[in-house]
């Protein structure tokens, strides 16, 4: 079961205030009890001191009768009080006879208590000796007072405290719930705003300036996620548009050419020519689709599956060897610098290097030298291809690895360049746990990638 | 050479059937997995072309059932470029695979590679018209005159000559000559062919190395009229 935060807070408030009130009540109860007991003791001692002279003044059997009368009166005047006089001389006694048990709880000296029949609370007692005088031996005078009023006061107070604790806790729960609801209001507003977000309003964000600091942090991170989503979404849309655009040219050619060819009688040679031309466009479509499928593999987070430990420089030289004729045609030289061992999938790696070299030779002037640097770095191996040439303007550098991105969009029609070369380099790097980079300074362009060591 | 094609997509099945028949194969077609399984087990084939996504039973279970009884070479056609599909196909006993969209030439090349294995030793000397090639010595002559070829140029010539009359796609050539098994945007093969041509065909008659636009290259003797290179 899930409780709402408000209810949970209310429950917590209730528990907290219950505990606090309970502790307070127990303390108050203890305090009151002590005070009442002190009060009782004081009263007992005061009364004892009050009765003692009566015994002191009457020291023979004749006057003892007077003591009895005095005590009887005193008791009947105040029925809370009981009196006992105990002594070894049976002539000097007073009070109801006591059982051994009662005598024991009363004690021989000081404070005690005694349970009398017909009372529901014990009597508090104070006993002390009155020294012998004349005919009278030393006697033990005990004053008892009924503790019932004290007990009742204490009980009423206890009931009051318990009621207060419970009511207080409930009150705190209710109040807590209300406070929590008020406190949660910004959150409700926030979730209302969040409900209003939709793909149709990608640039909409949660308002953070009026929010409490705790919430604005949350809303900020949420907004961050929204921004990233927006970028991804826009890239996806742009990408779909790009794909459609790239496919549109060859498709348009195909349809147009086929229609033209079929619009009148053609010789077998002409028909053949049209089919050949169609085939070229179709091959181009196939190449694009295959590349897209390859990129999708990397996008899905697939890692290079068939890795082997090899010399990177050697793999680079394989790629160089493959492009040998192209370099000769373009009149450029290639040099490889550095080496490192790494675990890579060779066909993927060669493909990436081939793409980089292919770009370099396309942009390098005749007679230039292309240098491939292989650099061992902590945790990664860096492969970069450097060529001289007109360079790339700064604003293009970050987008170079995007699909179908070309600095010079007029090149887009050419057969070899469908603008996926560097996107594939990035995919290969990603599949090897690496990244890509591009720099262009004072006429030297360096583009490359890393693979995890 | 007898081929079974197990493919449910009618257009694909039709062009494969026609194309392979024209290449000289005897072709049977099964249009779903159950038929395919039945035919593969019932009759003798030299090679089977098997689509992965099939109605009835999928390609993997056809392959599985087949491998319990026979070792007929199988080429799988996978529609998705999914590593799992390829790995699974090869693990379960497929001999090769092609990812759709594939080129027909590619398929023919793979089929020939699969069936050639059992054809035994090749000749070490090849002869096409006045062209003479010694594969062992890695030398070539035309009209008795030694051709001055670089290693790669010779490799290209040898690859084409071994399959004379067969159209080789650029992908196949890149694979045979440079051991490159990925698509690339380069025109290396075009440049290499141009260079080879300048040494092989420019000084001599008849022209042997022909371009088939959109498809690839072929080494053969043609009637001079039907040139389209
Ligand atoms: N070495 C380089 N020098 C200058 N520009 C380059 C270089 N490499 C890549 N570029 C630019 O980056 C763009 C993207 O490259 P790429 O993804 O390989 O696509 P493509 O080569 O098919 O156009 C190219 O169009 C080109 O403008
Ligand atoms: Mg490129």
PDB file of C-alpha atoms in Angstrom, chain A residues 323 350-362 370 383-385 387 401 421-422 425 437 447-449:
ATOM      1  CA  UNK A 323      43.846   2.917 -51.133  1.00  0.00           C
ATOM      2  CA  UNK A 350      39.992  -0.791 -41.386  1.00  0.00           C
ATOM      3  CA  UNK A 351      36.684   0.565 -42.574  1.00  0.00           C
ATOM      4  CA  UNK A 352      36.994   3.575 -40.266  1.00  0.00           C
ATOM      5  CA  UNK A 353      40.592   4.258 -41.254  1.00  0.00           C
ATOM      6  CA  UNK A 354      39.693   3.843 -44.940  1.00  0.00           C
ATOM      7  CA  UNK A 355      36.973   6.466 -44.585  1.00  0.00           C
ATOM      8  CA  UNK A 356      39.375   8.893 -42.907  1.00  0.00           C
ATOM      9  CA  UNK A 357      42.076   8.353 -45.513  1.00  0.00           C
ATOM     10  CA  UNK A 358      39.512   8.681 -48.272  1.00  0.00           C
ATOM     11  CA  UNK A 359      38.425  12.064 -46.920  1.00  0.00           C
ATOM     12  CA  UNK A 360      42.014  13.180 -46.466  1.00  0.00           C
ATOM     13  CA  UNK A 361      42.989  12.344 -50.033  1.00  0.00           C
ATOM     14  CA  UNK A 362      39.896  14.101 -51.355  1.00  0.00           C
ATOM     15  CA  UNK A 370      49.022  12.557 -45.309  1.00  0.00           C
ATOM     16  CA  UNK A 383      44.302   7.190 -34.335  1.00  0.00           C
ATOM     17  CA  UNK A 384      44.297  10.411 -36.320  1.00  0.00           C
ATOM     18  CA  UNK A 385      44.677  11.268 -39.965  1.00  0.00           C
ATOM     19  CA  UNK A 387      46.227  16.352 -44.147  1.00  0.00           C
ATOM     20  CA  UNK A 401      30.341  13.341 -37.672  1.00  0.00           C
ATOM     21  CA  UNK A 421      31.761   8.309 -43.977  1.00  0.00           C
ATOM     22  CA  UNK A 422      32.478  10.089 -40.711  1.00  0.00           C
ATOM     23  CA  UNK A 425      33.879   6.344 -38.161  1.00  0.00           C
ATOM     24  CA  UNK A 437      37.567  14.279 -32.679  1.00  0.00           C
ATOM     25  CA  UNK A 447      40.361  13.938 -37.886  1.00  0.00           C
ATOM     26  CA  UNK A 448      40.409  10.726 -35.942  1.00  0.00           C
ATOM     27  CA  UNK A 449      39.002   8.451 -33.297  1.00  0.00           C
TER      28      UNK A 449
END
